[in-house]
PDB file of C-alpha atoms in Angstrom:
ATOM      1  CA  UNK A   1     -36.299 -43.036 -81.247  1.00 47.00           C
ATOM      2  CA  UNK A   2     -32.913 -42.258 -83.142  1.00 50.00           C
ATOM      3  CA  UNK A   3     -31.629 -38.281 -82.625  1.00 53.00           C
ATOM      4  CA  UNK A   4     -32.159 -36.332 -85.961  1.00 49.00           C
ATOM      5  CA  UNK A   5     -28.118 -34.367 -84.886  1.00 64.00           C
ATOM      6  CA  UNK A   6     -25.303 -37.087 -85.556  1.00 71.00           C
ATOM      7  CA  UNK A   7     -22.940 -36.047 -83.072  1.00 81.00           C
ATOM      8  CA  UNK A   8     -19.256 -35.509 -84.948  1.00 91.00           C
ATOM      9  CA  UNK A   9     -16.277 -37.853 -83.290  1.00 95.00           C
ATOM     10  CA  UNK A  10     -13.785 -35.748 -82.658  1.00 97.00           C
ATOM     11  CA  UNK A  11      -9.952 -37.020 -82.386  1.00 97.00           C
ATOM     12  CA  UNK A  12      -7.458 -35.786 -80.789  1.00 98.00           C
ATOM     13  CA  UNK A  13      -3.681 -38.211 -80.904  1.00 98.00           C
ATOM     14  CA  UNK A  14      -0.383 -37.310 -79.955  1.00 97.00           C
ATOM     15  CA  UNK A  15       3.338 -39.077 -80.132  1.00 95.00           C
ATOM     16  CA  UNK A  16       4.497 -40.527 -76.946  1.00 92.00           C
ATOM     17  CA  UNK A  17       8.571 -41.456 -77.806  1.00 90.00           C
ATOM     18  CA  UNK A  18      10.983 -39.186 -78.536  1.00 89.00           C
ATOM     19  CA  UNK A  19      14.541 -39.092 -79.532  1.00 86.00           C
ATOM     20  CA  UNK A  20      16.666 -38.798 -76.606  1.00 76.00           C
ATOM     21  CA  UNK A  21      13.903 -39.162 -74.274  1.00 62.00           C
ATOM     22  CA  UNK A  22      14.002 -35.718 -75.263  1.00 59.00           C
ATOM     23  CA  UNK A  23      10.230 -34.679 -75.132  1.00 57.00           C
ATOM     24  CA  UNK A  24      10.940 -31.252 -74.764  1.00 68.00           C
ATOM     25  CA  UNK A  25      12.602 -31.011 -78.401  1.00 74.00           C
ATOM     26  CA  UNK A  26       9.347 -32.827 -79.894  1.00 84.00           C
ATOM     27  CA  UNK A  27      11.600 -35.345 -81.970  1.00 89.00           C
ATOM     28  CA  UNK A  28       9.536 -38.379 -82.760  1.00 93.00           C
ATOM     29  CA  UNK A  29      11.587 -41.363 -81.770  1.00 91.00           C
ATOM     30  CA  UNK A  30      11.173 -43.288 -85.040  1.00 91.00           C
ATOM     31  CA  UNK A  31      13.955 -40.020 -86.419  1.00 89.00           C
ATOM     32  CA  UNK A  32      11.718 -38.868 -89.611  1.00 93.00           C
ATOM     33  CA  UNK A  33       8.479 -37.301 -90.313  1.00 96.00           C
ATOM     34  CA  UNK A  34       7.482 -40.013 -92.699  1.00 97.00           C
ATOM     35  CA  UNK A  35       3.804 -40.353 -91.129  1.00 98.00           C
ATOM     36  CA  UNK A  36       3.487 -36.631 -90.800  1.00 98.00           C
ATOM     37  CA  UNK A  37       3.818 -36.270 -94.879  1.00 98.00           C
ATOM     38  CA  UNK A  38       1.515 -39.244 -94.975  1.00 98.00           C
ATOM     39  CA  UNK A  39      -1.158 -37.643 -92.483  1.00 98.00           C
ATOM     40  CA  UNK A  40      -0.890 -33.717 -95.126  1.00 98.00           C
ATOM     41  CA  UNK A  41      -0.972 -35.504 -98.094  1.00 97.00           C
ATOM     42  CA  UNK A  42      -4.229 -36.867 -96.806  1.00 98.00           C
ATOM     43  CA  UNK A  43      -5.750 -33.623 -95.146  1.00 98.00           C
ATOM     44  CA  UNK A  44      -4.174 -31.454 -97.626  1.00 98.00           C
ATOM     45  CA  UNK A  45      -6.902 -32.684-100.198  1.00 97.00           C
ATOM     46  CA  UNK A  46      -9.840 -31.983 -98.267  1.00 97.00           C
ATOM     47  CA  UNK A  47      -8.520 -28.102 -97.523  1.00 98.00           C
ATOM     48  CA  UNK A  48      -7.754 -24.928 -99.128  1.00 98.00           C
ATOM     49  CA  UNK A  49      -6.635 -22.645 -97.262  1.00 98.00           C
ATOM     50  CA  UNK A  50      -3.927 -22.946 -94.147  1.00 97.00           C
ATOM     51  CA  UNK A  51      -2.398 -21.466 -91.480  1.00 97.00           C
ATOM     52  CA  UNK A  52       1.040 -21.190 -89.550  1.00 98.00           C
ATOM     53  CA  UNK A  53       1.905 -21.023 -86.500  1.00 98.00           C
ATOM     54  CA  UNK A  54       5.861 -19.973 -85.691  1.00 97.00           C
ATOM     55  CA  UNK A  55       7.558 -18.834 -82.613  1.00 97.00           C
ATOM     56  CA  UNK A  56       9.026 -15.301 -83.054  1.00 97.00           C
ATOM     57  CA  UNK A  57      12.808 -16.288 -82.263  1.00 96.00           C
ATOM     58  CA  UNK A  58      12.057 -18.968 -85.446  1.00 95.00           C
ATOM     59  CA  UNK A  59      13.386 -16.574 -87.291  1.00 95.00           C
ATOM     60  CA  UNK A  60      14.817 -19.356 -89.993  1.00 95.00           C
ATOM     61  CA  UNK A  61      11.086 -20.424 -90.142  1.00 96.00           C
ATOM     62  CA  UNK A  62       9.832 -17.463 -90.481  1.00 96.00           C
ATOM     63  CA  UNK A  63      12.198 -15.728 -93.160  1.00 96.00           C
ATOM     64  CA  UNK A  64      11.697 -19.021 -95.336  1.00 96.00           C
ATOM     65  CA  UNK A  65       8.212 -19.165 -95.312  1.00 94.00           C
ATOM     66  CA  UNK A  66       8.456 -15.318 -96.130  1.00 94.00           C
ATOM     67  CA  UNK A  67      10.850 -15.438 -99.261  1.00 95.00           C
ATOM     68  CA  UNK A  68       9.924 -18.147-100.978  1.00 93.00           C
ATOM     69  CA  UNK A  69       6.098 -16.987-101.457  1.00 90.00           C
ATOM     70  CA  UNK A  70       6.248 -13.420-101.059  1.00 86.00           C
ATOM     71  CA  UNK A  71       2.428 -11.584-101.339  1.00 86.00           C
ATOM     72  CA  UNK A  72       0.607 -15.565-101.309  1.00 88.00           C
ATOM     73  CA  UNK A  73      -0.469 -15.084 -97.702  1.00 93.00           C
ATOM     74  CA  UNK A  74      -1.442 -12.467 -95.124  1.00 96.00           C
ATOM     75  CA  UNK A  75       1.545 -12.796 -91.914  1.00 96.00           C
ATOM     76  CA  UNK A  76      -0.120 -10.977 -88.238  1.00 97.00           C
ATOM     77  CA  UNK A  77       1.805 -11.655 -84.990  1.00 97.00           C
ATOM     78  CA  UNK A  78       0.180 -12.252 -82.436  1.00 96.00           C
ATOM     79  CA  UNK A  79       1.219 -13.954 -78.620  1.00 96.00           C
ATOM     80  CA  UNK A  80       4.791 -14.367 -79.158  1.00 97.00           C
ATOM     81  CA  UNK A  81       3.803 -16.407 -82.877  1.00 98.00           C
ATOM     82  CA  UNK A  82       3.815 -15.549 -86.091  1.00 97.00           C
ATOM     83  CA  UNK A  83       0.997 -16.228 -88.103  1.00 98.00           C
ATOM     84  CA  UNK A  84       0.284 -17.087 -91.755  1.00 97.00           C
ATOM     85  CA  UNK A  85      -2.476 -17.600 -93.657  1.00 97.00           C
ATOM     86  CA  UNK A  86      -4.426 -17.715 -96.694  1.00 96.00           C
ATOM     87  CA  UNK A  87      -5.540 -20.245 -99.579  1.00 97.00           C
ATOM     88  CA  UNK A  88      -3.890 -22.618-100.598  1.00 96.00           C
ATOM     89  CA  UNK A  89      -2.139 -23.228-103.520  1.00 95.00           C
ATOM     90  CA  UNK A  90      -0.475 -25.968-105.465  1.00 95.00           C
ATOM     91  CA  UNK A  91       2.463 -24.206-104.484  1.00 94.00           C
ATOM     92  CA  UNK A  92       2.138 -23.740-100.410  1.00 95.00           C
ATOM     93  CA  UNK A  93       0.956 -27.512-100.730  1.00 96.00           C
ATOM     94  CA  UNK A  94       4.454 -28.822-102.485  1.00 96.00           C
ATOM     95  CA  UNK A  95       6.501 -26.480 -99.403  1.00 96.00           C
ATOM     96  CA  UNK A  96       4.903 -28.001 -96.659  1.00 96.00           C
ATOM     97  CA  UNK A  97       5.353 -31.803 -98.279  1.00 97.00           C
ATOM     98  CA  UNK A  98       8.544 -30.771 -99.096  1.00 97.00           C
ATOM     99  CA  UNK A  99      11.323 -28.075 -96.645  1.00 96.00           C
ATOM    100  CA  UNK A 100       8.998 -29.676 -93.342  1.00 96.00           C
ATOM    101  CA  UNK A 101      12.578 -30.706 -91.697  1.00 95.00           C
ATOM    102  CA  UNK A 102      14.798 -28.045 -90.097  1.00 92.00           C
ATOM    103  CA  UNK A 103      18.888 -28.628 -89.776  1.00 90.00           C
ATOM    104  CA  UNK A 104      18.180 -29.463 -86.513  1.00 87.00           C
ATOM    105  CA  UNK A 105      16.177 -32.518 -87.996  1.00 89.00           C
ATOM    106  CA  UNK A 106      13.332 -31.191 -86.406  1.00 91.00           C
ATOM    107  CA  UNK A 107       9.423 -30.181 -87.351  1.00 95.00           C
ATOM    108  CA  UNK A 108       9.631 -26.526 -88.974  1.00 95.00           C
ATOM    109  CA  UNK A 109       6.884 -25.607 -87.539  1.00 96.00           C
ATOM    110  CA  UNK A 110       5.489 -25.010 -84.808  1.00 96.00           C
ATOM    111  CA  UNK A 111       1.446 -25.652 -85.808  1.00 98.00           C
ATOM    112  CA  UNK A 112      -0.589 -25.828 -89.403  1.00 98.00           C
ATOM    113  CA  UNK A 113      -3.955 -26.459 -89.388  1.00 98.00           C
ATOM    114  CA  UNK A 114      -5.693 -26.280 -92.443  1.00 98.00           C
ATOM    115  CA  UNK A 115      -9.338 -26.321 -92.582  1.00 98.00           C
ATOM    116  CA  UNK A 116     -12.379 -26.146 -96.263  1.00 97.00           C
ATOM    117  CA  UNK A 117     -13.788 -22.783 -95.962  1.00 94.00           C
ATOM    118  CA  UNK A 118     -14.769 -22.480 -92.778  1.00 92.00           C
ATOM    119  CA  UNK A 119     -14.706 -25.391 -91.576  1.00 96.00           C
ATOM    120  CA  UNK A 120     -10.842 -26.199 -89.527  1.00 97.00           C
ATOM    121  CA  UNK A 121     -10.210 -30.448 -91.239  1.00 97.00           C
ATOM    122  CA  UNK A 122      -6.926 -31.159 -89.304  1.00 98.00           C
ATOM    123  CA  UNK A 123      -4.662 -29.687 -87.652  1.00 98.00           C
ATOM    124  CA  UNK A 124      -0.760 -30.305 -86.478  1.00 98.00           C
ATOM    125  CA  UNK A 125       0.582 -29.216 -83.379  1.00 97.00           C
ATOM    126  CA  UNK A 126       3.974 -29.254 -80.762  1.00 95.00           C
ATOM    127  CA  UNK A 127       6.314 -29.912 -83.869  1.00 95.00           C
ATOM    128  CA  UNK A 128       4.433 -32.322 -85.701  1.00 96.00           C
ATOM    129  CA  UNK A 129       3.555 -34.582 -82.180  1.00 96.00           C
ATOM    130  CA  UNK A 130       0.242 -34.206 -81.265  1.00 97.00           C
ATOM    131  CA  UNK A 131      -2.811 -33.416 -83.987  1.00 98.00           C
ATOM    132  CA  UNK A 132      -6.538 -32.537 -83.668  1.00 98.00           C
ATOM    133  CA  UNK A 133      -9.169 -33.629 -86.341  1.00 98.00           C
ATOM    134  CA  UNK A 134     -12.334 -32.087 -84.902  1.00 97.00           C
ATOM    135  CA  UNK A 135     -15.377 -34.344 -87.281  1.00 96.00           C
ATOM    136  CA  UNK A 136     -13.051 -37.755 -87.802  1.00 97.00           C
ATOM    137  CA  UNK A 137     -14.665 -39.810 -89.870  1.00 95.00           C
ATOM    138  CA  UNK A 138     -14.311 -44.149 -89.560  1.00 95.00           C
ATOM    139  CA  UNK A 139     -12.678 -43.711 -92.612  1.00 96.00           C
ATOM    140  CA  UNK A 140     -10.069 -40.687 -91.205  1.00 97.00           C
ATOM    141  CA  UNK A 141      -9.751 -42.903 -87.829  1.00 96.00           C
ATOM    142  CA  UNK A 142      -8.686 -46.163 -90.181  1.00 97.00           C
ATOM    143  CA  UNK A 143      -5.889 -44.012 -92.444  1.00 98.00           C
ATOM    144  CA  UNK A 144      -4.655 -42.266 -88.941  1.00 98.00           C
ATOM    145  CA  UNK A 145      -4.615 -45.162 -87.271  1.00 97.00           C
ATOM    146  CA  UNK A 146      -2.790 -47.501 -90.081  1.00 97.00           C
ATOM    147  CA  UNK A 147       0.793 -44.696 -90.398  1.00 98.00           C
ATOM    148  CA  UNK A 148       0.930 -43.072 -86.931  1.00 97.00           C
ATOM    149  CA  UNK A 149       3.872 -44.241 -85.346  1.00 95.00           C
ATOM    150  CA  UNK A 150       3.952 -47.153 -82.409  1.00 92.00           C
ATOM    151  CA  UNK A 151       2.825 -45.629 -79.289  1.00 93.00           C
ATOM    152  CA  UNK A 152       0.821 -43.394 -80.389  1.00 97.00           C
ATOM    153  CA  UNK A 153      -2.416 -42.066 -77.896  1.00 97.00           C
ATOM    154  CA  UNK A 154      -5.760 -41.446 -79.127  1.00 97.00           C
ATOM    155  CA  UNK A 155      -8.383 -39.744 -77.958  1.00 97.00           C
ATOM    156  CA  UNK A 156     -11.695 -40.113 -78.971  1.00 96.00           C
ATOM    157  CA  UNK A 157     -14.603 -38.361 -78.283  1.00 93.00           C
ATOM    158  CA  UNK A 158     -17.771 -36.483 -78.843  1.00 91.00           C
TER     159      UNK A 158
END
């Protein structure tokens, strides 16, 4: 007898190789964020709200977001983090896709969460090196595995 309630498959995946073996800097060994752009483009298309977390010390990233989109989102400070949240506009999506790398060649934002309504869809964490998809489809999985850098560790569970 088949259960009528289908269990969601969750996917956590993370990069395992970093530049200069500096896992603390979290700069991918491949030296670029092309995989991140492809993942973001894919999941931005399914989302209508966003949340970005920066450490309070990351003044340049915070200032850039604050000055680029005055009044377009909520800003909250909690637990040493500055949290930006709001509706995902075309301008914000384009900004995320074109202003994502800092002068240190690192992803600018500690965490980016994408949702549709109340449903969390995708998160990029630890400066674009750890990811979570709470309800991954076969199609999502094929795409993610295709674009993820060599050596990415995948953990699927229900």
